[in-house]
Amino acid sequence: MVVASIRSEKKRGVDELPIIDLSGKSSDVSRLIVRACEDYGFFKVVNHGVPNEIISKVEEESLKFFAKPASEKQEAGPANPFGYGCKNIGFNGDIGEVEYLLLSTNSLSISQRSQSISTEPLKFSSAVNSYVQAVKGLACEILDLMAEGLWVPDTSVFSRLIADVESDSMLRFNYYPLLKHGRDWDTSPLQTHHRVGFGAHSDPQILTILRSNDVGGLQISLDDGVWVPVTPDPDAFCVNVGDLLQAMTNGRFVSVRHRALTNSYKPRLSMAYFAGPPLQAWVTSPPEIRSNEPTLYRPFTWAEYKNAMYSLRLGDCRLDLFRIHPHDHIAS
């Protein structure tokens, strides 16, 4: 697969993504989160409670790794699915201008992986584990607020899947190096030219907590198919709905397609915590959410969804495979 450059796609500016202050009144915050998940599938959170020291340490450790010579980085790969990867995304031919580290959030797994990632494995694993615990707590808090805003009596209906000791959550470091070829960058004031670092996709898990350095590149695709740039914000986390959460809210929340572009002036580092349930957990929407509406997705396990995900290309719409069609309702 040849990596396509971006020359003449539709892009437009819109109002900034919703920025939600988590220090506000719980009922107000939950209402704003629900609205953001329905309208955008993406939002930012500030006053999130994750200490800057924890963020800066894990950023520092990951950048040390990506600064290594290629031969040393390869010792942490190939990604299968965990480990180091370069350009190859997944197993079905998708390619991007990106280097990455994909880790299980299991502390023992992180400790073992650190041996091939860092010359100071204890320092690396300590920084990663501290970050994982912090963003996991943030994800659980946000999921509880979502349930509250949806008027679900059991507000831990989503978060307990993440809190479970068997939770299949992941942490991904994506490093987007500078464009190296002059022809890949148009410096004219009328048009800037990037290349795709990570192609258009939705996230398969329940929720994603994303942190990036102060470099642009993230874009989301709204209903009209226009790519909308997301302004980087060093004080905020981006939060986006995953495929499983769209299914668990019976389509009320939207798992939005997004992508990342490279640039020619500064490398971009992003850290994505993918909050996933245990492999054998059943994915279905609570009856309070469905109310009198028809059920849009059949029940399935996370393991079943992952198998489907690994069989498809990055940009394929996996959730459609589990959608209930009108004739299915009639047949039942």
Coordinates of C-alpha atoms in Angstrom, one line a residue:
M1 CA 0.0 0.0 0.0
V2 CA 1.3 3.4 -0.9
V3 CA 0.9 6.2 1.6
A4 CA -1.2 8.9 0.0
S5 CA -0.5 12.6 0.5
I6 CA -3.1 15.1 1.3
R7 CA -3.4 17.8 -1.4
S8 CA -7.0 18.8 -2.0
E9 CA -9.4 17.3 0.5
K10 CA -12.2 19.3 2.1
K11 CA -11.3 20.8 5.4
R12 CA -13.0 23.4 7.3
G13 CA -12.8 25.2 10.6
V14 CA -15.5 24.8 13.2
D15 CA -16.0 25.8 16.7
E16 CA -13.5 24.1 19.0
L17 CA -14.5 20.7 20.4
P18 CA -16.4 20.9 23.6
I19 CA -14.0 21.6 26.5
I20 CA -15.5 20.1 29.7
D21 CA -14.2 21.1 33.2
L22 CA -14.4 18.0 35.4
S23 CA -14.3 20.1 38.5
G24 CA -17.8 21.4 37.9
K25 CA -21.1 20.1 39.5
S26 CA -21.5 16.4 38.7
S27 CA -25.0 16.8 37.2
D28 CA -23.9 19.6 34.9
V29 CA -20.7 17.8 33.8
S30 CA -22.6 14.6 33.0
R31 CA -25.1 16.5 30.9
L32 CA -22.3 18.2 28.9
I33 CA -20.5 14.9 28.4
V34 CA -23.6 13.2 27.0
R35 CA -24.2 16.1 24.7
A36 CA -20.6 16.0 23.4
C37 CA -20.8 12.2 22.9
E38 CA -24.0 12.6 20.9
D39 CA -22.9 15.6 18.8
Y40 CA -19.2 14.9 18.2
G41 CA -18.1 11.6 19.7
F42 CA -15.0 13.7 20.9
F43 CA -14.4 16.2 23.6
K44 CA -11.7 17.6 25.8
V45 CA -11.4 17.5 29.5
V46 CA -9.6 19.9 31.8
N47 CA -9.1 19.8 35.6
H48 CA -8.8 16.1 35.0
G49 CA -6.7 15.3 38.1
V50 CA -3.8 13.6 36.3
P51 CA -0.6 15.2 37.7
N52 CA 1.7 16.9 35.2
E53 CA 4.6 15.1 36.7
I54 CA 3.1 11.7 35.8
I55 CA 2.5 12.9 32.2
S56 CA 5.9 14.4 31.7
K57 CA 7.7 11.3 33.0
V58 CA 6.0 9.0 30.6
E59 CA 6.5 11.4 27.7
E60 CA 10.2 11.6 28.5
E61 CA 10.6 7.9 28.7
S62 CA 8.8 7.3 25.4
L63 CA 10.7 10.0 23.6
K64 CA 14.0 8.4 24.8
F65 CA 12.9 5.2 23.1
F66 CA 11.9 6.8 19.8
A67 CA 15.2 8.7 19.7
K68 CA 17.2 5.4 19.6
P69 CA 18.8 4.1 16.4
A70 CA 16.4 1.9 14.3
S71 CA 18.3 -1.3 15.0
E72 CA 17.9 -0.8 18.8
K73 CA 14.2 0.0 18.5
Q74 CA 13.7 -3.2 16.4
E75 CA 14.7 -5.2 19.5
A76 CA 11.3 -4.3 21.0
G77 CA 9.4 -5.6 17.9
P78 CA 7.9 -6.7 15.8
A79 CA 4.5 -5.7 17.1
N80 CA 2.3 -8.8 17.3
P81 CA 0.2 -7.0 18.4
F82 CA 2.3 -5.7 21.3
G83 CA 5.7 -4.2 20.9
Y84 CA 7.4 -1.8 18.5
G85 CA 6.1 -1.2 14.9
C86 CA 7.2 1.2 12.1
K87 CA 4.8 2.1 9.3
N88 CA 3.0 -1.2 9.3
I89 CA -0.4 -0.8 11.1
G90 CA -2.1 -4.0 11.9
F91 CA -1.9 -7.2 9.9
N92 CA -3.7 -6.4 6.7
G93 CA -1.5 -4.1 4.7
D94 CA -2.3 -0.7 6.2
I95 CA 0.7 1.7 6.3
G96 CA 1.3 5.1 7.8
E97 CA 4.1 7.6 8.5
V98 CA 4.3 6.5 12.1
E99 CA 6.4 4.6 14.6
Y100 CA 4.6 3.1 17.6
L101 CA 4.8 1.1 20.8
L102 CA 1.7 -0.9 21.8
L103 CA 1.6 -2.2 25.3
S104 CA -0.9 -4.2 27.4
T105 CA -1.8 -2.2 30.5
N106 CA -1.1 -5.3 32.7
S107 CA 1.7 -4.3 35.0
L108 CA 3.6 -7.6 34.7
S109 CA 3.4 -7.4 30.9
I110 CA 4.7 -3.8 31.0
S111 CA 7.6 -4.9 33.3
Q112 CA 8.6 -7.7 30.9
R113 CA 8.3 -5.5 27.8
S114 CA 10.4 -2.8 29.4
Q115 CA 13.5 -5.1 29.3
S116 CA 13.6 -4.7 25.5
I117 CA 12.4 -1.1 25.4
S118 CA 14.7 0.8 27.8
T119 CA 18.2 0.6 29.2
E120 CA 16.5 1.6 32.5
P121 CA 13.6 -0.8 32.4
L122 CA 12.5 -0.2 36.0
K123 CA 12.3 3.6 35.3
F124 CA 10.3 3.0 32.1
S125 CA 7.9 0.6 33.7
S126 CA 7.3 2.7 36.7
A127 CA 6.5 5.8 34.6
V128 CA 4.2 3.8 32.3
N129 CA 2.4 2.0 35.2
S130 CA 1.8 5.3 37.0
Y131 CA 0.4 6.9 33.9
V132 CA -1.9 3.9 33.2
Q133 CA -3.3 4.0 36.7
A134 CA -4.0 7.7 36.4
V135 CA -5.7 7.6 33.1
K136 CA -7.6 4.5 34.0
G137 CA -9.0 6.3 37.0
L138 CA -9.9 9.2 34.7
A139 CA -11.6 6.9 32.2
C140 CA -13.7 5.3 35.0
E141 CA -14.7 8.7 36.3
I142 CA -15.9 9.8 32.8
L143 CA -17.7 6.6 32.2
D144 CA -19.6 7.0 35.5
L145 CA -20.6 10.5 34.5
M146 CA -21.8 9.2 31.2
A147 CA -24.0 6.7 32.9
E148 CA -25.3 9.4 35.2
G149 CA -26.1 11.6 32.3
L150 CA -27.9 8.8 30.6
W151 CA -30.1 8.2 33.7
V152 CA -28.8 4.7 34.2
P153 CA -29.4 3.7 37.9
D154 CA -26.2 1.6 38.0
T155 CA -23.7 4.3 37.2
S156 CA -20.8 1.8 37.2
V157 CA -22.3 -0.2 34.3
F158 CA -19.6 1.0 31.9
S159 CA -16.6 1.6 34.3
R160 CA -16.7 -1.7 36.0
L161 CA -15.6 -3.3 32.7
I162 CA -12.5 -1.2 32.8
A163 CA -11.9 -1.7 36.5
D164 CA -12.1 -5.5 36.1
V165 CA -8.7 -7.2 36.7
E166 CA -9.2 -9.0 33.4
S167 CA -9.7 -5.7 31.5
D168 CA -8.1 -5.9 28.1
S169 CA -7.0 -2.2 27.9
M170 CA -4.0 -1.0 26.0
L171 CA -1.6 1.9 25.8
R172 CA -0.2 3.1 22.5
F173 CA 2.6 5.6 21.9
N174 CA 2.5 7.0 18.4
Y175 CA 5.5 9.0 17.2
Y176 CA 5.1 10.9 13.9
P177 CA 8.5 12.0 12.6
L178 CA 9.2 15.0 10.4
L179 CA 8.5 14.8 6.7
K180 CA 11.8 14.3 5.0
H181 CA 11.1 15.1 1.4
G182 CA 10.5 18.7 0.3
R183 CA 7.9 17.6 -2.3
D184 CA 5.7 16.3 0.5
W185 CA 5.2 19.8 2.0
D186 CA 3.6 22.8 0.3
T187 CA 4.6 26.0 2.1
S188 CA 2.3 28.3 0.1
P189 CA 0.0 30.4 2.2
L190 CA -3.0 29.0 0.3
Q191 CA -2.4 25.4 0.9
T192 CA -0.5 23.3 3.5
H193 CA 0.5 19.8 2.6
H194 CA 0.7 16.9 5.1
R195 CA 0.9 13.2 4.7
V196 CA -1.2 10.6 6.5
G197 CA 0.5 9.4 9.6
F198 CA -2.3 7.2 10.8
G199 CA -5.2 6.6 8.5
A200 CA -8.9 7.1 9.0
H201 CA -10.4 4.8 11.6
S202 CA -12.6 4.5 14.6
D203 CA -11.4 3.1 17.9
P204 CA -12.8 -0.3 18.7
Q205 CA -12.7 -0.2 22.5
I206 CA -15.1 1.5 25.0
L207 CA -13.3 4.8 25.5
T208 CA -10.0 6.4 24.4
I209 CA -8.1 8.9 26.6
L210 CA -5.6 10.7 24.3
R211 CA -2.7 13.0 25.2
S212 CA -0.4 14.6 22.7
N213 CA 2.5 17.1 22.7
D214 CA 1.7 20.6 21.6
V215 CA 1.7 19.7 17.9
G216 CA -1.3 19.6 15.6
G217 CA -2.2 16.7 13.4
L218 CA -5.3 15.0 14.8
Q219 CA -8.5 15.4 12.7
I220 CA -12.0 14.1 13.1
S221 CA -14.6 13.4 10.4
L222 CA -18.1 14.8 11.0
D223 CA -21.3 13.7 9.3
D224 CA -20.6 15.8 6.2
G225 CA -17.4 14.0 5.5
V226 CA -15.2 17.1 6.2
W227 CA -12.0 16.6 8.1
V228 CA -11.9 19.0 11.1
P229 CA -8.5 19.8 12.8
V230 CA -8.4 19.4 16.6
T231 CA -6.3 22.1 18.2
P232 CA -3.6 20.7 20.5
D233 CA -4.0 21.6 24.2
P234 CA -1.2 20.7 26.6
D235 CA -3.6 21.2 29.6
A236 CA -6.3 18.8 28.3
F237 CA -7.0 15.2 27.4
C238 CA -9.0 14.4 24.3
V239 CA -11.7 11.8 25.0
N240 CA -13.4 9.9 22.3
V241 CA -16.2 7.3 22.1
G242 CA -15.2 3.8 21.0
D243 CA -17.2 1.3 18.9
L244 CA -18.2 -0.7 22.0
L245 CA -19.6 2.4 23.7
Q246 CA -21.6 3.2 20.6
A247 CA -23.1 -0.3 20.8
M248 CA -23.6 -0.1 24.6
T249 CA -25.5 3.2 24.2
N250 CA -27.6 1.7 21.3
G251 CA -26.2 4.2 18.8
R252 CA -26.8 7.2 21.0
F253 CA -23.1 8.0 21.3
V254 CA -21.0 8.1 18.2
S255 CA -17.7 6.4 17.5
V256 CA -16.2 9.0 15.1
R257 CA -13.6 8.3 12.5
H258 CA -10.4 10.2 13.0
R259 CA -6.8 10.3 11.6
A260 CA -3.4 11.9 12.3
L261 CA -1.3 13.8 9.9
T262 CA 2.4 14.4 9.9
N263 CA 4.1 17.8 9.3
S264 CA 7.6 19.2 8.4
Y265 CA 8.3 21.4 11.4
K266 CA 8.0 19.3 14.6
P267 CA 7.6 15.6 15.5
R268 CA 4.3 14.7 17.1
L269 CA 3.9 12.3 20.0
S270 CA 0.6 11.0 21.1
M271 CA -0.3 8.6 23.9
A272 CA -3.6 6.8 23.7
Y273 CA -5.1 4.8 26.5
F274 CA -7.7 2.4 25.0
A275 CA -10.1 1.4 27.8
G276 CA -11.3 -2.1 27.0
P277 CA -13.4 -4.8 28.8
P278 CA -12.4 -8.4 29.6
L279 CA -12.3 -10.6 26.5
Q280 CA -15.3 -12.6 27.5
A281 CA -17.4 -9.6 28.6
W282 CA -20.7 -9.3 26.8
V283 CA -21.4 -6.0 25.0
T284 CA -25.0 -4.9 25.1
S285 CA -27.0 -1.8 26.0
P286 CA -28.7 -1.4 29.3
P287 CA -32.5 -1.5 29.0
E288 CA -32.8 2.1 30.5
I289 CA -30.9 3.4 27.4
R290 CA -32.9 1.4 24.8
S291 CA -36.3 2.4 26.4
N292 CA -38.8 1.8 23.6
E293 CA -36.3 2.1 20.8
P294 CA -35.4 -1.0 18.8
T295 CA -32.1 -2.6 19.7
L296 CA -29.5 -1.7 17.0
Y297 CA -26.8 -4.2 17.8
R298 CA -26.8 -7.8 18.7
P299 CA -25.0 -8.9 21.9
F300 CA -21.4 -9.9 21.3
T301 CA -18.2 -10.4 23.3
W302 CA -15.2 -8.3 23.1
A303 CA -13.2 -11.3 22.0
E304 CA -15.6 -11.8 19.1
Y305 CA -15.3 -8.1 18.1
K306 CA -11.5 -8.2 18.3
N307 CA -11.4 -11.2 15.9
A308 CA -13.5 -9.3 13.5
M309 CA -11.3 -6.3 13.9
Y310 CA -8.1 -8.2 13.1
S311 CA -9.6 -9.6 9.9
L312 CA -10.4 -6.2 8.5
R313 CA -8.6 -3.2 7.2
L314 CA -8.0 -0.1 9.4
G315 CA -10.7 2.0 7.8
D316 CA -13.4 -0.7 7.6
C317 CA -16.6 -0.2 9.6
R318 CA -16.5 -3.1 12.0
L319 CA -19.6 -2.3 13.9
D320 CA -21.8 -2.8 10.9
L321 CA -21.1 -6.6 11.2
F322 CA -23.0 -6.6 14.5
R323 CA -25.9 -4.4 13.5
I324 CA -29.4 -5.8 13.6
H325 CA -31.2 -5.0 10.3
P326 CA -35.0 -4.4 10.1
H327 CA -35.7 -7.8 8.7
D328 CA -34.0 -9.3 11.7
H329 CA -36.6 -7.7 14.0
I330 CA -39.4 -8.9 11.7
A331 CA -38.1 -12.4 11.8
S332 CA -37.9 -12.5 15.5

